[in-house]
Amino acid sequence: MTSTEIAAPAAPARGARLRPSGKPNGQWLVDGKEPLNGNEEWKQVDGGLNVRERIENEYAQGGFASIDPTDLHGRFRWWGLYTQRKPGIDGGRTATLEPHELEDEYFMLRVRIDGGQLTTEQLRVIAGISTEFARGTADFTDRQNIQLHWVRVEDVPEIWRRLEAVGLSTTEACGDVPRVILGSPVAGIAADELIDPTPQIDEITSRFIGDASLANLPRKFKSAITGHPSQDVVHEINDVAFVAVDHPELGIGYDLWVGGALSTVPRLGERLGAWVAPDQVAEAWHGVAQIFRDYGYRRLRNKARLKFLLADWGTEKFREVLETEYLGYRLADGPAAPKPPTPGDHVGVHRQKDGRFYVGATPIVGRSSGAQLTALADLIEAHGSGRLRTTPHQKIVILDVTEDSVESLIAGLDELEFSARPSLIRRGTIACTGIEFCKLAIVNTKDNAREAIFELEKRLEGVDLRAPLSLNVNGCPNSCARIQTADIGLKGQIITDDEGNQVPGFQVHLGGGLASSDREEAGLGRTVRGLKVAADGIADYVEKVAVRYATGRAGDETFAQWAHRVDEEELR
């Protein structure tokens, strides 16, 4: 046994022991369950999961006008539905209009893909839904999901029927719930994998997703599990994460991380120093989720993520509460995983453990379409495979390719703009949804990033960048595209150009990154006072700073190391 049984104290004792001084924070086991804001009130009146019946039996028949406002702006999220932005509203009005003034009578629908695991049959169903119900839209996200747009509430029941017929869903794809479980895109097939995390992901999703006891958390709860040494699930920015590690005495298990998240107040997750056996993962995950439910701060929405609780408690106290109050045993102490030996985006051609190959490819900034997805399914099947994976880097990985089919598959992918041998700038660029559909956005991200990629591929030809340059483009300050952990992160805002005009643009973050083959530890990017870039000036700025790096780096210095070393003037 790798753990030691201990007695768990009763709830009243723990509530008293952990009661802070000052104003109540809405912690259920400290302050009681009296709701302290409007969101907490409606969640207690009727849980988000309950809205499905109304969608199917009332709103799908009555249309958009029949939807109760609290359901529309709250509970719909529990089923992966957000109203999308009304066309024609510029970014300067994002902060001045009310949500109902910004929203259209259509929805973004997020298809939940735990572990990023898809069959070509499932891909065809998503593609068909996109073509028939979503005006052909389909975006790969950096959370391994696929998002569709222009969805009408009248069509949602039929969309659910089709998804669920092939084992997919939108359950808890959004909302104050456990979101999709990120998993290694090469789980079960990589030759250098330490452990296949699929059984752990399956156990968590089957036991706890859709569980009413976890359907009212203070805010979203993000999870990641990987068994691959590349640490390919951005574990440092998840609320809970499990990273495979070889314990010198206990063998292969997982290093437990908690409390990571970005948004407007970024905080990297921390190790608890605990080694978790594979058969303990689901219970440890459940324990962390319950800590968030019971002790998370609910009074203020902007303080309601697990990272704020961890900042106040520290890792020692967090581990103590997890073990004594939720697990009932002590987890074994364990080592940290070593530095990743290979990149974690899995782009390119790699041999599987069974001798076949997997091929990682880059859709440009995650943008695709129903027609492309159908063609992709055709292409994969024509090359003898029926499986693919989505990744946390807006990439796809095609599995089970025979050696004699690799080059033909790559050529077919190129025709679909899914490049398996992309330029370093195309490989490293991701972008959030942006102003095209998002009510929070200020700037168009997908189109501006795409245009910048094509321009930079010409301008940087022959420039020695040494490694992929991560360019993360975000339409607002909320960091869905992880701006603080990129070589170059662009945060959307309205800026003043050289002529004094107010125009869409970006604040620049430089030198951030997560653990990788080029980096021992995660770190956040730096900002330079007054450094802003117009939305149509991405290529100009990136070319300038990339050339300065290529000509001015010291030895094998990475872009991030260079960006943190040089004077601010070098970065302007």
XYZ file of C-alpha atoms in Angstrom:
572
model
C 0.000 0.000 0.000
C 1.402 3.423 -0.957
C -0.676 5.375 1.525
C -1.313 5.449 5.237
C -4.870 5.376 6.599
C -5.754 8.305 8.863
C -8.934 9.417 10.515
C -10.833 12.324 8.930
C -12.266 14.939 11.328
C -15.942 15.805 11.246
C -17.148 18.732 9.139
C -17.828 21.152 12.018
C -14.286 20.820 13.309
C -12.707 21.531 9.964
C -14.966 24.510 9.358
C -14.000 26.033 12.669
C -10.303 25.265 12.198
C -10.120 26.949 8.799
C -12.323 29.953 9.460
C -10.498 33.116 8.352
C -10.959 36.494 9.956
C -12.728 39.382 8.264
C -15.559 39.427 5.718
C -16.977 36.030 4.710
C -15.781 34.705 1.353
C -18.724 32.409 0.760
C -16.808 29.237 1.633
C -19.471 26.617 2.215
C -17.676 24.790 5.039
C -16.647 28.037 6.724
C -19.410 30.569 6.102
C -22.384 28.365 5.277
C -24.248 28.189 1.985
C -26.091 31.499 2.034
C -25.530 32.910 -1.483
C -23.529 36.134 -1.510
C -24.067 37.180 -5.130
C -26.584 36.772 -7.917
C -24.814 33.871 -9.597
C -24.754 31.886 -6.397
C -28.445 32.609 -5.863
C -29.704 31.218 -9.171
C -27.383 28.227 -8.954
C -29.009 27.282 -5.660
C -32.537 27.945 -6.924
C -32.100 25.517 -9.801
C -28.946 23.726 -10.901
C -27.487 24.191 -14.347
C -27.897 20.560 -15.321
C -31.677 20.881 -14.982
C -32.001 23.252 -17.936
C -31.635 20.476 -20.494
C -35.238 19.390 -20.072
C -36.439 22.946 -20.684
C -34.256 23.273 -23.766
C -35.670 20.083 -25.233
C -39.308 20.528 -24.247
C -39.840 24.313 -24.200
C -37.132 26.461 -25.764
C -36.537 24.346 -28.848
C -40.234 24.724 -29.631
C -40.598 28.360 -28.581
C -37.365 29.668 -30.066
C -34.911 32.220 -28.715
C -37.571 34.645 -27.475
C -39.014 31.991 -25.169
C -35.800 31.463 -23.169
C -35.776 32.568 -19.537
C -32.963 35.167 -19.110
C -31.337 33.345 -16.198
C -31.273 30.111 -18.167
C -29.941 31.945 -21.215
C -27.062 33.726 -19.474
C -26.372 31.099 -16.834
C -27.617 27.532 -16.969
C -27.218 27.091 -20.741
C -23.454 27.019 -20.132
C -23.763 23.744 -18.226
C -24.644 22.226 -21.611
C -21.920 23.926 -23.639
C -23.992 26.852 -24.953
C -23.038 30.549 -24.979
C -24.799 33.268 -26.900
C -22.440 34.619 -29.542
C -21.618 38.195 -30.452
C -23.930 40.118 -32.753
C -22.134 40.998 -36.018
C -21.086 44.599 -36.637
C -20.381 45.712 -33.060
C -16.825 47.041 -32.929
C -14.401 46.273 -30.127
C -14.554 49.750 -28.678
C -18.136 49.082 -27.577
C -17.431 45.758 -25.848
C -17.061 47.316 -22.410
C -19.868 49.854 -22.817
C -22.782 47.637 -23.858
C -24.802 45.252 -21.717
C -24.570 41.526 -22.499
C -28.050 41.481 -24.074
C -27.001 44.329 -26.374
C -23.941 42.413 -27.544
C -25.500 39.016 -28.051
C -27.069 37.544 -31.147
C -29.910 35.015 -31.195
C -27.424 32.265 -32.013
C -25.128 30.119 -29.905
C -21.609 28.877 -29.739
C -21.802 25.165 -28.968
C -18.753 23.447 -27.468
C -18.313 19.730 -28.099
C -16.541 18.144 -25.164
C -13.678 15.807 -26.155
C -12.038 14.414 -23.012
C -8.444 13.416 -23.661
C -8.845 14.724 -27.197
C -9.781 11.229 -28.367
C -11.879 11.008 -31.532
C -12.824 8.404 -34.092
C -13.399 9.295 -37.714
C -17.050 8.362 -37.184
C -17.298 10.969 -34.437
C -15.447 13.501 -36.584
C -17.954 12.938 -39.398
C -20.848 13.572 -37.035
C -19.299 16.856 -35.855
C -18.638 17.791 -39.475
C -22.229 17.034 -40.437
C -23.582 19.116 -37.570
C -21.287 21.954 -38.606
C -22.474 21.833 -42.197
C -26.167 21.422 -41.439
C -26.650 23.508 -38.302
C -23.616 25.801 -37.833
C -23.008 27.462 -41.207
C -19.924 25.329 -41.710
C -18.032 26.667 -38.676
C -15.645 24.483 -36.668
C -12.737 25.614 -34.499
C -10.210 23.441 -32.683
C -9.605 24.980 -29.246
C -6.573 24.881 -26.976
C -8.658 22.778 -24.568
C -8.975 19.860 -27.036
C -12.604 20.724 -27.800
C -14.293 21.662 -31.068
C -16.540 24.732 -31.116
C -19.379 25.427 -33.537
C -21.189 28.727 -34.138
C -24.491 30.022 -35.513
C -26.382 27.285 -33.668
C -30.118 27.869 -33.131
C -31.792 26.652 -29.956
C -34.383 24.923 -32.157
C -31.655 22.597 -33.451
C -29.948 21.774 -30.161
C -31.965 18.620 -29.308
C -31.159 17.066 -32.683
C -27.500 18.044 -32.312
C -27.386 16.345 -28.916
C -29.045 13.244 -30.343
C -26.418 12.946 -33.063
C -23.474 13.603 -30.746
C -24.627 11.213 -28.064
C -25.303 8.460 -30.609
C -21.535 8.303 -31.194
C -20.423 8.803 -27.587
C -19.886 12.577 -27.596
C -21.613 15.264 -25.549
C -21.672 18.899 -24.513
C -22.301 18.094 -20.835
C -20.502 20.582 -18.585
C -18.450 21.876 -21.499
C -18.909 25.342 -19.935
C -20.135 26.677 -16.586
C -19.047 26.433 -12.945
C -18.270 22.751 -13.304
C -15.435 20.325 -14.083
C -14.571 21.194 -17.674
C -13.022 18.848 -20.245
C -10.182 16.667 -18.953
C -7.067 17.437 -20.973
C -5.159 14.277 -21.825
C -2.003 13.408 -23.684
C -2.822 13.323 -27.413
C -0.555 10.279 -27.790
C -2.019 8.317 -24.877
C -1.690 4.586 -25.387
C 0.286 4.768 -28.614
C 3.558 6.681 -28.106
C 6.684 4.520 -27.977
C 8.199 6.682 -25.230
C 5.078 6.938 -23.060
C 5.522 6.281 -19.338
C 1.888 5.309 -18.726
C -1.399 5.465 -20.606
C -3.661 7.885 -18.669
C -6.802 6.897 -20.592
C -8.139 4.612 -17.805
C -7.806 7.452 -15.298
C -9.528 9.946 -17.623
C -12.319 7.449 -18.313
C -12.869 6.800 -14.611
C -13.100 10.503 -13.774
C -15.484 11.304 -16.624
C -17.730 8.280 -16.055
C -17.996 8.852 -12.303
C -18.055 12.616 -11.947
C -19.045 14.467 -15.131
C -22.749 15.242 -14.852
C -22.662 14.447 -11.118
C -24.992 16.940 -9.421
C -22.745 17.065 -6.336
C -20.035 18.746 -8.426
C -22.319 20.818 -10.650
C -22.167 23.951 -8.497
C -18.532 24.927 -8.080
C -17.405 28.501 -7.354
C -16.128 28.869 -10.938
C -14.779 26.636 -13.710
C -12.497 23.744 -12.760
C -9.875 22.666 -15.295
C -8.020 19.366 -15.257
C -5.137 17.731 -17.115
C -3.522 14.273 -17.075
C -0.530 13.071 -19.064
C 1.567 9.939 -19.141
C 4.004 11.277 -21.729
C 7.445 12.683 -20.821
C 6.869 15.769 -23.017
C 4.314 16.959 -20.416
C 1.952 17.774 -23.277
C -1.134 19.032 -21.404
C -0.067 22.490 -20.142
C -0.381 21.150 -16.613
C 0.950 24.309 -14.922
C -2.160 26.324 -15.850
C -4.838 23.860 -14.729
C -6.687 23.746 -11.416
C -5.586 20.140 -10.977
C -3.088 18.149 -13.007
C -1.377 14.782 -12.905
C 2.028 14.432 -14.589
C 3.564 10.986 -15.036
C 6.734 10.381 -13.049
C 8.876 7.353 -12.253
C 9.158 7.070 -8.466
C 12.492 5.450 -7.476
C 10.725 3.042 -5.113
C 7.061 2.921 -6.133
C 7.321 2.936 -9.908
C 5.252 4.852 -12.433
C 2.584 7.150 -11.032
C 1.693 10.814 -11.160
C 3.026 14.045 -9.672
C 0.073 16.086 -8.360
C -0.242 19.796 -9.227
C -2.954 22.260 -8.159
C -3.962 25.885 -8.464
C -2.872 26.980 -11.929
C -4.849 29.448 -14.076
C -4.188 32.527 -16.186
C -6.898 35.099 -17.042
C -6.279 38.646 -15.786
C -4.463 37.471 -12.617
C -2.158 34.678 -13.796
C -0.794 32.132 -11.362
C 1.140 28.997 -12.179
C 0.159 25.776 -10.478
C 2.268 24.217 -7.761
C 3.360 20.708 -6.896
C 1.979 19.248 -3.684
C 4.991 16.930 -3.491
C 2.644 13.954 -3.586
C 2.983 10.825 -5.722
C -0.380 9.441 -6.822
C -0.742 5.817 -7.862
C -2.836 5.207 -10.995
C -5.646 3.669 -8.938
C -5.662 6.744 -6.651
C -6.009 9.346 -9.407
C -9.814 9.501 -9.576
C -10.154 9.839 -5.806
C -7.393 12.461 -5.624
C -9.056 14.390 -8.462
C -12.398 14.139 -6.660
C -10.800 15.337 -3.424
C -9.348 18.447 -5.070
C -12.676 19.171 -6.781
C -14.496 18.869 -3.448
C -12.001 21.183 -1.742
C -12.789 23.743 -4.420
C -16.521 23.217 -3.950
C -16.428 23.388 -0.155
C -13.682 25.947 0.491
C -13.506 27.939 -2.724
C -14.303 31.651 -2.547
C -17.812 32.394 -3.807
C -18.440 35.987 -2.697
C -16.594 37.654 -5.592
C -16.554 36.041 -9.048
C -13.129 37.468 -9.842
C -11.683 35.721 -6.776
C -13.496 32.428 -7.200
C -10.822 30.294 -8.884
C -8.881 27.651 -6.969
C -5.623 29.602 -7.450
C -6.764 32.202 -4.912
C -7.456 29.558 -2.273
C -4.063 27.961 -2.890
C -2.355 31.347 -2.625
C -3.876 31.817 0.834
C -3.427 28.259 2.081
C -0.108 27.241 0.566
C 0.710 23.747 -0.659
C 1.366 22.206 2.765
C -2.060 23.095 4.120
C -3.769 22.186 0.851
C -2.223 18.719 0.915
C -3.120 18.270 4.584
C -6.774 19.104 3.954
C -6.877 16.845 0.896
C -5.456 13.896 2.790
C -7.193 14.278 6.141
C -10.633 15.489 5.097
C -11.236 13.987 1.669
C -8.992 10.969 1.063
C -8.613 9.601 4.575
C -5.010 8.551 3.890
C -1.654 10.121 3.231
C -0.299 10.113 -0.276
C 3.287 9.036 -0.761
C 5.899 11.724 -1.192
C 7.264 11.848 -4.705
C 9.744 13.519 -7.022
C 9.114 16.082 -9.710
C 9.055 14.951 -13.311
C 12.280 15.737 -15.202
C 12.541 18.369 -17.905
C 10.603 17.316 -21.026
C 12.977 15.765 -23.590
C 10.810 16.528 -26.646
C 8.267 19.156 -27.771
C 4.745 18.585 -26.519
C 2.772 19.609 -29.596
C 3.521 16.297 -31.393
C 3.771 17.956 -34.791
C 5.504 15.809 -37.410
C 5.960 12.076 -37.916
C 6.589 9.799 -34.938
C 6.800 6.029 -34.504
C 4.176 4.348 -32.339
C 4.919 1.529 -29.907
C 3.336 -0.945 -32.369
C 5.620 0.084 -35.235
C 3.093 2.223 -37.063
C 3.250 6.034 -37.020
C 1.324 9.003 -35.709
C 1.334 12.285 -37.601
C 0.792 15.643 -35.897
C -0.500 18.479 -38.061
C -1.290 22.174 -37.671
C -4.602 23.691 -38.738
C -3.977 27.416 -39.071
C -4.827 28.973 -35.665
C -7.310 26.156 -35.060
C -9.748 27.358 -37.726
C -11.507 24.705 -39.794
C -14.929 24.009 -41.330
C -17.466 21.257 -41.638
C -16.366 20.540 -45.190
C -12.718 20.311 -44.121
C -13.566 17.965 -41.260
C -15.490 15.680 -43.602
C -12.565 15.676 -46.020
C -10.197 15.013 -43.122
C -12.209 11.974 -42.051
C -12.148 10.710 -45.650
C -8.390 11.236 -45.847
C -7.666 9.456 -42.562
C -9.791 6.450 -43.493
C -8.280 6.293 -46.985
C -4.909 5.859 -45.279
C -6.042 2.955 -43.129
C -6.780 4.721 -39.854
C -9.938 5.448 -37.919
C -8.527 7.485 -35.025
C -7.254 10.980 -34.360
C -6.629 13.245 -31.392
C -7.028 16.937 -30.715
C -4.351 18.686 -28.662
C -4.031 21.550 -26.140
C -2.064 23.438 -28.811
C -4.805 23.678 -31.472
C -3.242 20.780 -33.384
C -4.450 17.361 -34.505
C -2.694 13.997 -34.323
C -3.611 11.153 -36.690
C -2.900 7.681 -35.318
C -2.120 4.230 -36.747
C -0.533 5.222 -40.056
C 1.575 2.611 -41.839
C 5.017 3.678 -42.974
C 4.165 3.428 -46.662
C 1.154 5.746 -46.161
C 2.882 8.569 -44.307
C 3.952 10.746 -47.237
C 0.644 10.398 -49.046
C -1.203 11.374 -45.862
C 1.018 14.432 -45.391
C 0.358 15.548 -48.958
C -3.388 15.205 -48.407
C -3.181 17.140 -45.156
C -1.367 19.968 -46.915
C -4.226 20.268 -49.391
C -6.580 20.764 -46.427
C -4.260 23.341 -44.784
C -3.340 20.889 -42.020
C 0.437 21.024 -42.247
C 2.556 18.236 -40.740
C 5.730 20.125 -41.683
C 4.742 23.703 -40.913
C 6.982 26.723 -40.702
C 8.167 27.536 -37.196
C 5.808 30.529 -37.044
C 2.756 28.576 -38.262
C 3.538 25.766 -35.843
C 3.815 28.133 -32.894
C 0.789 30.386 -33.447
C -2.571 29.933 -31.726
C -5.516 32.319 -31.434
C -8.729 32.523 -29.438
C -12.191 32.986 -30.974
C -11.921 36.785 -31.045
C -14.452 39.472 -31.889
C -16.013 37.465 -34.701
C -18.103 35.488 -32.184
C -17.038 36.336 -28.604
C -18.967 38.947 -26.581
C -15.877 39.736 -24.466
C -13.489 40.294 -27.355
C -12.125 43.602 -28.573
C -10.025 42.489 -31.561
C -10.321 40.097 -34.505
C -7.825 37.342 -33.695
C -8.206 34.491 -36.184
C -8.029 36.594 -39.343
C -5.249 38.869 -38.106
C -3.165 35.930 -36.909
C -3.704 34.011 -40.152
C -2.632 36.980 -42.267
C 0.408 37.517 -40.051
C 1.454 33.879 -40.455
C 1.409 34.055 -44.256
C 3.324 37.329 -44.241
C 5.888 36.146 -41.698
C 6.512 32.907 -43.576
C 7.790 35.065 -46.427
C 9.644 37.630 -44.355
C 11.356 35.182 -41.983
C 12.460 32.717 -44.640
C 16.143 32.114 -43.968
C 16.032 33.627 -40.477
C 17.372 31.121 -37.933
C 14.753 31.034 -35.174
C 16.200 27.791 -33.761
C 12.797 26.520 -32.552
C 9.090 27.223 -33.068
C 8.245 30.776 -32.003
C 5.072 30.697 -29.951
C 2.776 33.564 -30.917
C -0.453 33.553 -28.898
C -3.138 35.994 -30.016
C -5.977 36.837 -27.638
C -8.935 39.126 -28.271
C -9.359 40.410 -24.702
C -7.527 40.338 -21.325
C -8.924 36.927 -20.276
C -6.106 34.870 -21.816
C -8.026 32.018 -23.418
C -5.039 31.832 -25.798
C -2.528 31.803 -22.913
C -0.789 35.083 -23.703
C 1.365 35.115 -20.551
C 2.975 31.766 -21.384
C 4.039 32.473 -24.981
C 7.252 33.738 -26.502
C 5.111 36.573 -27.850
C 1.663 36.978 -26.306
C -0.746 39.566 -27.664
C -3.601 40.804 -25.444
C -6.432 42.505 -27.300
C -7.370 46.084 -26.416
C -8.114 49.430 -28.010
C -4.877 51.375 -28.498
C -3.886 54.816 -29.752
C -1.890 54.695 -32.987
C 0.843 57.117 -34.084
C -1.767 59.452 -35.586
C -3.759 59.596 -32.359
C -6.572 57.327 -33.593
C -8.257 54.741 -31.405
C -7.771 51.382 -33.172
C -7.901 47.665 -32.326
C -4.549 46.449 -31.099
C -2.636 44.425 -28.556
C -0.532 44.795 -25.455
C 2.610 42.675 -25.822
C 3.847 40.007 -23.401
C 7.305 38.546 -24.067
C 9.292 35.532 -22.924
C 6.644 33.423 -21.230
C 6.482 29.651 -21.470
C 5.561 26.346 -19.884
C 7.904 23.457 -19.125
C 9.296 22.182 -22.411
C 12.339 20.675 -24.077
C 13.774 24.221 -24.120
C 12.708 25.243 -20.639
C 13.181 23.704 -17.176
C 10.256 25.473 -15.510
C 7.217 27.503 -16.479
C 7.388 31.267 -16.273
C 5.271 34.269 -17.193
C 6.178 36.778 -19.868
C 7.347 40.317 -19.227
C 5.601 43.461 -20.381
C 7.290 46.625 -21.578
C 5.656 49.854 -20.570
C 3.781 51.421 -23.459
C 4.542 48.586 -25.899
C 1.417 48.181 -28.033
C 0.914 46.770 -31.521
C -1.919 47.598 -33.931
C -4.046 44.626 -34.987
C -2.851 44.960 -38.565
C 0.765 45.342 -37.455
C 1.430 41.889 -35.994
C 3.740 40.820 -38.812
C 5.766 44.042 -38.653
C 6.390 43.704 -34.934
C 7.094 39.962 -34.891
C 9.503 40.263 -37.826
C 11.410 43.024 -36.049
C 11.753 41.263 -32.718
C 12.426 37.839 -34.279
C 15.284 39.198 -36.396
C 16.761 40.964 -33.366
C 16.650 37.690 -31.463
C 18.172 35.670 -34.307
C 21.076 38.084 -34.682
C 21.564 38.996 -31.028
C 21.086 35.793 -29.043
C 23.957 34.380 -27.042
C 24.814 30.825 -28.114
C 21.835 28.493 -27.670
C 19.803 31.118 -25.851
C 16.064 30.643 -26.360
C 13.767 33.471 -27.373
C 12.332 33.572 -23.839
C 15.789 33.782 -22.257
C 16.771 36.515 -24.680
C 13.532 38.465 -24.119
C 14.055 38.488 -20.354
C 17.742 39.435 -20.668
C 17.810 42.318 -23.111
C 16.985 45.954 -22.433
C 13.465 47.144 -23.129
C 14.548 49.099 -26.193
C 15.485 45.842 -27.922
C 11.877 44.697 -27.534
C 10.164 47.798 -28.897
